[in-house]
PDB file of C-alpha atoms in Angstrom:
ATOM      1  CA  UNK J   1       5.234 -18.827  18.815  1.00  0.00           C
ATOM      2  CA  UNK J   2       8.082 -20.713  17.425  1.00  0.00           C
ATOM      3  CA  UNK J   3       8.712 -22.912  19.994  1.00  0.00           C
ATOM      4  CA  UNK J   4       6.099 -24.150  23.185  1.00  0.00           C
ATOM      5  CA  UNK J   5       5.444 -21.386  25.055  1.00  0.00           C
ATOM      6  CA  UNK J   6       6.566 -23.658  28.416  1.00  0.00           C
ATOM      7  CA  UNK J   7       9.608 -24.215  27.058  1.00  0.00           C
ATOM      8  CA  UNK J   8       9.649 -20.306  26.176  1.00  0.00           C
ATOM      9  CA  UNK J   9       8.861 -19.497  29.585  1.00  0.00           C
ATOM     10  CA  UNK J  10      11.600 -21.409  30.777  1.00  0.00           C
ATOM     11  CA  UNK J  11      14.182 -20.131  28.651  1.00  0.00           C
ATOM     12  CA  UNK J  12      13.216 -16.785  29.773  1.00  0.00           C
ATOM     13  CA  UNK J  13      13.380 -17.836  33.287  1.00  0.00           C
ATOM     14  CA  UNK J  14      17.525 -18.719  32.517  1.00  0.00           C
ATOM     15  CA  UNK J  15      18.327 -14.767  32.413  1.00  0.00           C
ATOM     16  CA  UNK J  16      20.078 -12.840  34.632  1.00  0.00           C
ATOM     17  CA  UNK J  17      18.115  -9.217  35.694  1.00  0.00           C
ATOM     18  CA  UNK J  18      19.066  -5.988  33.544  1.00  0.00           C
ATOM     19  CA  UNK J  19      20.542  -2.921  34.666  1.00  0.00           C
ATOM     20  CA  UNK J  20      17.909  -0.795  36.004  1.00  0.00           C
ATOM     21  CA  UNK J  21      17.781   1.796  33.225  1.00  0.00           C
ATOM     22  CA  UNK J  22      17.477  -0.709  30.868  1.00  0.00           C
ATOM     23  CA  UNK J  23      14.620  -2.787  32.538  1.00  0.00           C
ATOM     24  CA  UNK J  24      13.021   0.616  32.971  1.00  0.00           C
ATOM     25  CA  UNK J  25      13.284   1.558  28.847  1.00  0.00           C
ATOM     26  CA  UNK J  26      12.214  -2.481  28.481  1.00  0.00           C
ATOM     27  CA  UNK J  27       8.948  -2.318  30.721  1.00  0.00           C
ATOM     28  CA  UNK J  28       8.103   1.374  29.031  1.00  0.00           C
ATOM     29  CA  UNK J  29       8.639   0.376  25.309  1.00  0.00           C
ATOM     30  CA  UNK J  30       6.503  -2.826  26.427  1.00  0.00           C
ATOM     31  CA  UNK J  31       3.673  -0.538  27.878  1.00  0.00           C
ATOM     32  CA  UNK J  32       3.588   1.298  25.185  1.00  0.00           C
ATOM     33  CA  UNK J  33       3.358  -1.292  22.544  1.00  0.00           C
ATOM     34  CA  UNK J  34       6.688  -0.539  20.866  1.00  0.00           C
ATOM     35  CA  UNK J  35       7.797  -3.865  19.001  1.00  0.00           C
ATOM     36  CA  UNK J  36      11.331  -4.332  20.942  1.00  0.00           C
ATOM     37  CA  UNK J  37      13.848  -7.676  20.622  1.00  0.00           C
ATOM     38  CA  UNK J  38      12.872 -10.112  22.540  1.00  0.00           C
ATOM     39  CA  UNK J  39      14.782 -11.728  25.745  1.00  0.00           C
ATOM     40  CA  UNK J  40      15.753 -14.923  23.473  1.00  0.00           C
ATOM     41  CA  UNK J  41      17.265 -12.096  20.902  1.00  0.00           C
ATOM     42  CA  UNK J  42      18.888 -10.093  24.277  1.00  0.00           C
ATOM     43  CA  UNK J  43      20.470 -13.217  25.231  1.00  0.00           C
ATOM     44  CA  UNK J  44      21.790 -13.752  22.058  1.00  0.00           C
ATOM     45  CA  UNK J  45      22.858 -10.615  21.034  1.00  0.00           C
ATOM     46  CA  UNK J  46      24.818 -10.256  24.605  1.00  0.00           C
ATOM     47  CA  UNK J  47      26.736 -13.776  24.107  1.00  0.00           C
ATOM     48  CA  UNK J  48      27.780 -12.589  20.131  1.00  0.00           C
ATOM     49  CA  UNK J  49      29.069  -9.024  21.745  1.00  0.00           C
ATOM     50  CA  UNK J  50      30.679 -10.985  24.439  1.00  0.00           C
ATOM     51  CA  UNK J  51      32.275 -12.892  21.663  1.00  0.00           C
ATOM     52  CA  UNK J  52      33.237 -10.675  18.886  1.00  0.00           C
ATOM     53  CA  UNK J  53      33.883  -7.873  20.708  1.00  0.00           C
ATOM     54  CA  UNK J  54      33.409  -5.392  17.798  1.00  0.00           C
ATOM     55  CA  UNK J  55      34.787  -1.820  17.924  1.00  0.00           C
ATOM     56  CA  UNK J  56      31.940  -0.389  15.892  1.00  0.00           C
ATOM     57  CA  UNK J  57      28.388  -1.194  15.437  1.00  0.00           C
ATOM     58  CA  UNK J  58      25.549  -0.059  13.050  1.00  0.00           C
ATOM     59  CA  UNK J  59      22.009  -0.780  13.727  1.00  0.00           C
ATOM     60  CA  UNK J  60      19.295  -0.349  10.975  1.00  0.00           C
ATOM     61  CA  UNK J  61      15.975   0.458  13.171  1.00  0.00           C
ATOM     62  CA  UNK J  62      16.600   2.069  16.133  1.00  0.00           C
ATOM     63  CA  UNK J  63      12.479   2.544  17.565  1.00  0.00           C
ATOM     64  CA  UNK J  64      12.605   4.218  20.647  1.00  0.00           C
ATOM     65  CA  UNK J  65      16.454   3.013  21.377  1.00  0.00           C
ATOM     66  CA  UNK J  66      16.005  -0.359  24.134  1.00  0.00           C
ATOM     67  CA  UNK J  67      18.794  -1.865  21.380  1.00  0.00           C
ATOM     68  CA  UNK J  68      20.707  -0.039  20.999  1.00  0.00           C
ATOM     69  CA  UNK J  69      21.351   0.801  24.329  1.00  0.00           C
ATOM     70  CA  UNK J  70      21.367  -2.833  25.637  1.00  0.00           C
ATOM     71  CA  UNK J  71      23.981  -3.432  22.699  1.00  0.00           C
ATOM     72  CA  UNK J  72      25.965  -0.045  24.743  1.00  0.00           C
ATOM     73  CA  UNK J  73      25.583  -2.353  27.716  1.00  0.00           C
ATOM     74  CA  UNK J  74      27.540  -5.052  27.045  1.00  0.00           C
ATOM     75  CA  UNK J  75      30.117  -4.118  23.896  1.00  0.00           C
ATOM     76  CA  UNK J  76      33.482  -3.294  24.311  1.00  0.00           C
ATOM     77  CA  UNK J  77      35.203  -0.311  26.667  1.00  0.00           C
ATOM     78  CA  UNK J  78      35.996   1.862  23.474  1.00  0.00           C
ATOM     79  CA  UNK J  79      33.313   0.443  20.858  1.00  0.00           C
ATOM     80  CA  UNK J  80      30.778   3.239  19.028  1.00  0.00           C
ATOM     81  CA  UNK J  81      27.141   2.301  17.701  1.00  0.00           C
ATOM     82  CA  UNK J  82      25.673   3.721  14.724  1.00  0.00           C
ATOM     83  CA  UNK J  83      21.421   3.501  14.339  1.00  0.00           C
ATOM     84  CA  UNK J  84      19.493   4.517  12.290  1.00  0.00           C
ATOM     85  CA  UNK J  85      15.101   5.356  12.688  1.00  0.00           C
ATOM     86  CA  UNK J  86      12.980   7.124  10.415  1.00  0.00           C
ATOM     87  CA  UNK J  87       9.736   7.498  12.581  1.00  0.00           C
ATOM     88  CA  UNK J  88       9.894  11.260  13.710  1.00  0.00           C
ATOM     89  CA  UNK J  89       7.526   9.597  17.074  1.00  0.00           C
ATOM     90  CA  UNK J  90      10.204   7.245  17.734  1.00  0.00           C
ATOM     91  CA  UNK J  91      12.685   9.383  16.736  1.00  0.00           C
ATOM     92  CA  UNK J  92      12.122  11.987  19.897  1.00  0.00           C
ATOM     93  CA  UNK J  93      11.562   9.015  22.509  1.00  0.00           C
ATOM     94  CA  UNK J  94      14.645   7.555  21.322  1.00  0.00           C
ATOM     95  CA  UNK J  95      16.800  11.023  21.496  1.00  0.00           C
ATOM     96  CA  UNK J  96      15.717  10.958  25.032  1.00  0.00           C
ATOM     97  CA  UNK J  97      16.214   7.740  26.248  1.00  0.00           C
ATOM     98  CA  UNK J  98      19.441   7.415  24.506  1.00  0.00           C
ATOM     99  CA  UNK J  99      20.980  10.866  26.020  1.00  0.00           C
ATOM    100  CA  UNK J 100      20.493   9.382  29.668  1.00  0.00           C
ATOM    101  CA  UNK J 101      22.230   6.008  29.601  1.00  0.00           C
ATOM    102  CA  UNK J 102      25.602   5.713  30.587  1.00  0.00           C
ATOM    103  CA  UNK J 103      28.078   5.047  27.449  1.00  0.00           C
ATOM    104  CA  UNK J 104      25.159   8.081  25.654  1.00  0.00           C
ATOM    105  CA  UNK J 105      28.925   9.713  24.234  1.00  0.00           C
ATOM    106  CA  UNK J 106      29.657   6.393  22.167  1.00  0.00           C
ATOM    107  CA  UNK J 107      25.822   6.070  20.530  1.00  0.00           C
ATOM    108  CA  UNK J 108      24.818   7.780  17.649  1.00  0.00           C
ATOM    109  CA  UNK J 109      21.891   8.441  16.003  1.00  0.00           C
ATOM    110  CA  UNK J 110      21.064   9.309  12.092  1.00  0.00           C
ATOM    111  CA  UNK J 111      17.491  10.382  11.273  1.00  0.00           C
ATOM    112  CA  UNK J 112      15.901   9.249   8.148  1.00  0.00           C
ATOM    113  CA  UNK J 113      14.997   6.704   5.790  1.00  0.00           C
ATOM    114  CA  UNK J 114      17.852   3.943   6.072  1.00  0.00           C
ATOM    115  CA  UNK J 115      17.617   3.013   2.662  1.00  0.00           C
ATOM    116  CA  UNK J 116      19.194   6.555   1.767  1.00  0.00           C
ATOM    117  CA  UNK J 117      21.803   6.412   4.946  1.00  0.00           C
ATOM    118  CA  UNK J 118      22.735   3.112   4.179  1.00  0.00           C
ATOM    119  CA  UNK J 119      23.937   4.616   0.702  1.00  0.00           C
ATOM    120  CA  UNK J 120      25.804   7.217   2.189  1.00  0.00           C
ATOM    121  CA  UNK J 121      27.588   5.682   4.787  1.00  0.00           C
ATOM    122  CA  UNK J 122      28.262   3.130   1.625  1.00  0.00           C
ATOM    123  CA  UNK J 123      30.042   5.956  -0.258  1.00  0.00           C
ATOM    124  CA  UNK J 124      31.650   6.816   2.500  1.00  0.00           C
ATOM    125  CA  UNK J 125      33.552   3.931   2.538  1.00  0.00           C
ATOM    126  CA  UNK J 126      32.208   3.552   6.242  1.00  0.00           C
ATOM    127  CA  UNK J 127      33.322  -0.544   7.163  1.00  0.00           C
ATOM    128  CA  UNK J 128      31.225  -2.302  10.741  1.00  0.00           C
ATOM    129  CA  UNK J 129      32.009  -5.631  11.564  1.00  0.00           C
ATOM    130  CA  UNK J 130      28.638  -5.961  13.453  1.00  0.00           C
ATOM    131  CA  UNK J 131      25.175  -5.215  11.833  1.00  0.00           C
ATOM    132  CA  UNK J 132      22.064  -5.690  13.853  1.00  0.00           C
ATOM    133  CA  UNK J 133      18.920  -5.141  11.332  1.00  0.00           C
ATOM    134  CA  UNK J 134      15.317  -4.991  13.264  1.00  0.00           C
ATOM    135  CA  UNK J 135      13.890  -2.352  10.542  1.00  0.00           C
ATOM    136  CA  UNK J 136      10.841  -2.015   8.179  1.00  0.00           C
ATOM    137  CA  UNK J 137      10.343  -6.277   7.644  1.00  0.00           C
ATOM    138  CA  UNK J 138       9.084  -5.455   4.033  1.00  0.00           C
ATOM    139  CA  UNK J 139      12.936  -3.264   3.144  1.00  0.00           C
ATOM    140  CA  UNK J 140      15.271  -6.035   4.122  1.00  0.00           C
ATOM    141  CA  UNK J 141      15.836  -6.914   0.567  1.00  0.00           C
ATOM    142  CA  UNK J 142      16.489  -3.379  -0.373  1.00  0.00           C
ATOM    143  CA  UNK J 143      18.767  -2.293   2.380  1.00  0.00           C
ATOM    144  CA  UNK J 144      21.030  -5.533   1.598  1.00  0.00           C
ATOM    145  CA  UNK J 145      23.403  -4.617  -1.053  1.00  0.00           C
ATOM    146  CA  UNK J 146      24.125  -1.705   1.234  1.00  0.00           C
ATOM    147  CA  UNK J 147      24.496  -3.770   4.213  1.00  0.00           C
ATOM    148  CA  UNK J 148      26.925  -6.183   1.886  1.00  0.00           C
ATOM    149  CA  UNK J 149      29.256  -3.231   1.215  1.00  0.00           C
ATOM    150  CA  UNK J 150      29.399  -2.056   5.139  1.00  0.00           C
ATOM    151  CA  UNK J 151      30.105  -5.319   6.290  1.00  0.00           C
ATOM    152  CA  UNK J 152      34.062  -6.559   5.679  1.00  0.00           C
ATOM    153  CA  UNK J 153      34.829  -9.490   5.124  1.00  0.00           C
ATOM    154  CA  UNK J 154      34.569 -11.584   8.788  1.00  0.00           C
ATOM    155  CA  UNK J 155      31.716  -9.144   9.676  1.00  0.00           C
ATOM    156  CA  UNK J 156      27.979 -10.280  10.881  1.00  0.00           C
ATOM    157  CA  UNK J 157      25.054  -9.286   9.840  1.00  0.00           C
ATOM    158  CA  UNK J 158      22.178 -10.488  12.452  1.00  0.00           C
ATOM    159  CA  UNK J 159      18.655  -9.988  11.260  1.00  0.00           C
ATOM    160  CA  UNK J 160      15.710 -10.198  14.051  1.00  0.00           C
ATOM    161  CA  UNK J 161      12.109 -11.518  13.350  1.00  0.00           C
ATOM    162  CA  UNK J 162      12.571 -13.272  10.359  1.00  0.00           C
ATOM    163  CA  UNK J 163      10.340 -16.762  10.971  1.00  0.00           C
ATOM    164  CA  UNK J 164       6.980 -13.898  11.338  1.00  0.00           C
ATOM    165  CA  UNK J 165       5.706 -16.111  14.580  1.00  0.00           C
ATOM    166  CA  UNK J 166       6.572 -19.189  12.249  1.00  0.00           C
ATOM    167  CA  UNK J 167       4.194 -18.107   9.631  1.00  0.00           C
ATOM    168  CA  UNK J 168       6.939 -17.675   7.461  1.00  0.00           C
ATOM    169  CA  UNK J 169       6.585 -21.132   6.312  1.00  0.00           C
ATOM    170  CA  UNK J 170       2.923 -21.092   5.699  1.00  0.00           C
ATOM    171  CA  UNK J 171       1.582 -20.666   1.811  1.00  0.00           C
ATOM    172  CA  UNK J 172       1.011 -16.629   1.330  1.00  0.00           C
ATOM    173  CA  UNK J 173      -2.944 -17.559   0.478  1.00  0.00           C
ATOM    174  CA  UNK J 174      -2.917 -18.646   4.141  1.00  0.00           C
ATOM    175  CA  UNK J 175      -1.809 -15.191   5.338  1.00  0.00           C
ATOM    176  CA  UNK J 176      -3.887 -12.252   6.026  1.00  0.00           C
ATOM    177  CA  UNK J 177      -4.283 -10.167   2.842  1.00  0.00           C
ATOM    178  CA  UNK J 178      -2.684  -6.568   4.309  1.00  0.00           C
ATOM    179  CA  UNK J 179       0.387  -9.061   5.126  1.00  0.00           C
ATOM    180  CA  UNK J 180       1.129 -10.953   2.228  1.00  0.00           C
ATOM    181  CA  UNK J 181       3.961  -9.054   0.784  1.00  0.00           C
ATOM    182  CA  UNK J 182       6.057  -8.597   3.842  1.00  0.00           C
ATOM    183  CA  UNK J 183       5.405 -12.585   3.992  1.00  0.00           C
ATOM    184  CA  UNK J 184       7.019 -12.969   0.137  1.00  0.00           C
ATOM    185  CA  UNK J 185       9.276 -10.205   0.937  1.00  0.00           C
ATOM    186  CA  UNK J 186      10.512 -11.878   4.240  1.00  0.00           C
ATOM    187  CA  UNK J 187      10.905 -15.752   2.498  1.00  0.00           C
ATOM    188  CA  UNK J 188      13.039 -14.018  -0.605  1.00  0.00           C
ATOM    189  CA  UNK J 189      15.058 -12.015   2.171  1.00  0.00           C
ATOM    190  CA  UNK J 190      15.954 -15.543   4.171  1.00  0.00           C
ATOM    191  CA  UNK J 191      16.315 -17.223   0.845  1.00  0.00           C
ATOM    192  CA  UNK J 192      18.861 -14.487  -0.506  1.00  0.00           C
ATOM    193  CA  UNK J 193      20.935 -15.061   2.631  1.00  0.00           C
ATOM    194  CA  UNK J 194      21.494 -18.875   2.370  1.00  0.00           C
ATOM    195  CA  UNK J 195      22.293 -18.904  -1.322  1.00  0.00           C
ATOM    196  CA  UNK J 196      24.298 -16.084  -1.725  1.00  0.00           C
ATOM    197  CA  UNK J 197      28.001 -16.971  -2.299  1.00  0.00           C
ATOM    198  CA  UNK J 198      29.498 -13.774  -0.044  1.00  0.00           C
ATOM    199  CA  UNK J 199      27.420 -15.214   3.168  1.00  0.00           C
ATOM    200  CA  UNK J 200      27.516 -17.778   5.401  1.00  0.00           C
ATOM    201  CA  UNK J 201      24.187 -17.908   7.108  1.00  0.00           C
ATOM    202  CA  UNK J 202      22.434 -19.805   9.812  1.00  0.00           C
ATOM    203  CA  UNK J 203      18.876 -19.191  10.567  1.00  0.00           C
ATOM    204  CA  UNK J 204      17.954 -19.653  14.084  1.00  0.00           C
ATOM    205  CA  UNK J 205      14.602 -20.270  16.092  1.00  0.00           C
ATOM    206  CA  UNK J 206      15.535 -17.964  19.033  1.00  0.00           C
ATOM    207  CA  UNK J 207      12.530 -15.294  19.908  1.00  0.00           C
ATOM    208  CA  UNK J 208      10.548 -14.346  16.566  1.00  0.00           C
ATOM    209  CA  UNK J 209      13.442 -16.346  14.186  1.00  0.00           C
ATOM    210  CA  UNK J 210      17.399 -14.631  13.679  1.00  0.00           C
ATOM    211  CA  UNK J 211      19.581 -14.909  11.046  1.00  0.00           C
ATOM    212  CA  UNK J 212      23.637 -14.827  11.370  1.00  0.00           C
ATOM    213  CA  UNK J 213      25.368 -14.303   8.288  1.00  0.00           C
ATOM    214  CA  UNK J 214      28.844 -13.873   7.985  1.00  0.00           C
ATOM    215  CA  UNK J 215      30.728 -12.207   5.368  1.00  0.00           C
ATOM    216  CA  UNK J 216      32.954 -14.643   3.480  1.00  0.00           C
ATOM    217  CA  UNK J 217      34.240 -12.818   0.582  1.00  0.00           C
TER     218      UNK J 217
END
């Protein structure tokens, strides 16, 4: 918990009900014990679509699709999202929950490990303003040169869960054996952002820690 859980509570208390379908997929992933973003990261996520408005959208860890169908929610009329999940499990839930929400037409889904799609679409010359990354915590370091080249200049890249329940700034002898390299992994990842010269990056304490980064050059 990154900030008091009363204050937490309250925050969550702020937010306006979801759609039906999508406080259905919410309370099933949540039964089932599939990590999804949090209501802090919802309510962010919702205000920065509100904002943008971007016309195309790639996510990088798709689980059993709440994301990217609350993202389909509240983006544009004529806006597409790309995601991307590698876990054959979460790969059939998502299929299924994604074909059944309303804007299903505008969401697509690539199968596979992202490191390799993320190259492709590269190659391809494929360009989206708005990157959402809630993947594999340990990858984020490999997946962002790719993510560099798909985002244009202007674009956003917002990372999820990247304080580790605040942990993040603990020494790694501190930290359970079996997670000690996502911990190093993690700190380089969040150090990479903020001193890299094409970024602009603010790390936030909303949910389990965000980072914005915009693309500057």
């Amino acid at each position: 918990m990154i900030i008091s859980e009363r204050l937490s509570d309250y925050l969550k208390a702020l937010e306006c009900d979801l759609p039906e379908y999508l406080d259905k997929l919410e309370q099933q992933a949540l039964a089932d014990e599939v990590p999804i973003i949090r209501k802090e990261a919802q309510s962010l996520l919702r205000f920065l679509l509100y904002l943008l408005k971007p016309e195309r959208i790639l996510e990088v860890g798709c689980a059993v699709g709440f994301s990217a169908a609350f993202m389909s929610e509240y983006m544009p009329k004529n806006a597409t999202i790309t995601t991307i999940e590698k876990v054959e499990m979460r790969i059939r839930e998502a299929k299924k929950n994604l074909q059944n929400i309303p804007r299903a037409g505008q969401v697509t889904l690539l199968c596979g490990d992202a490191a390799v799609i993320l190259k492709e679409l590269s190659e391809q010359g494929e360009t989206y303003p708005f990157i959402f990354m809630d993947a594999a915590k340990g990858q984020y370091m490999n997946f962002l040169p790719f993510l560099l080249k798909l985002l244009p200049v202007g674009g956003i890249l917002i990372t999820d869960n990247v304080l580790q329940e605040g942990t993040i700034v603990e020494s790694k002898y501190t930290i359970p054996r079996r997670e000690r390299t996502i911990h190093m992994r993690m700190r380089e990842y969040v150090y990479a952002l903020k001193h890299m010269e094409e970024l602009e990056t603010v790390v936030l304490p909303v949910g389990d820690g965000v980072t914005l980064s915009v693309k500057k050059k």
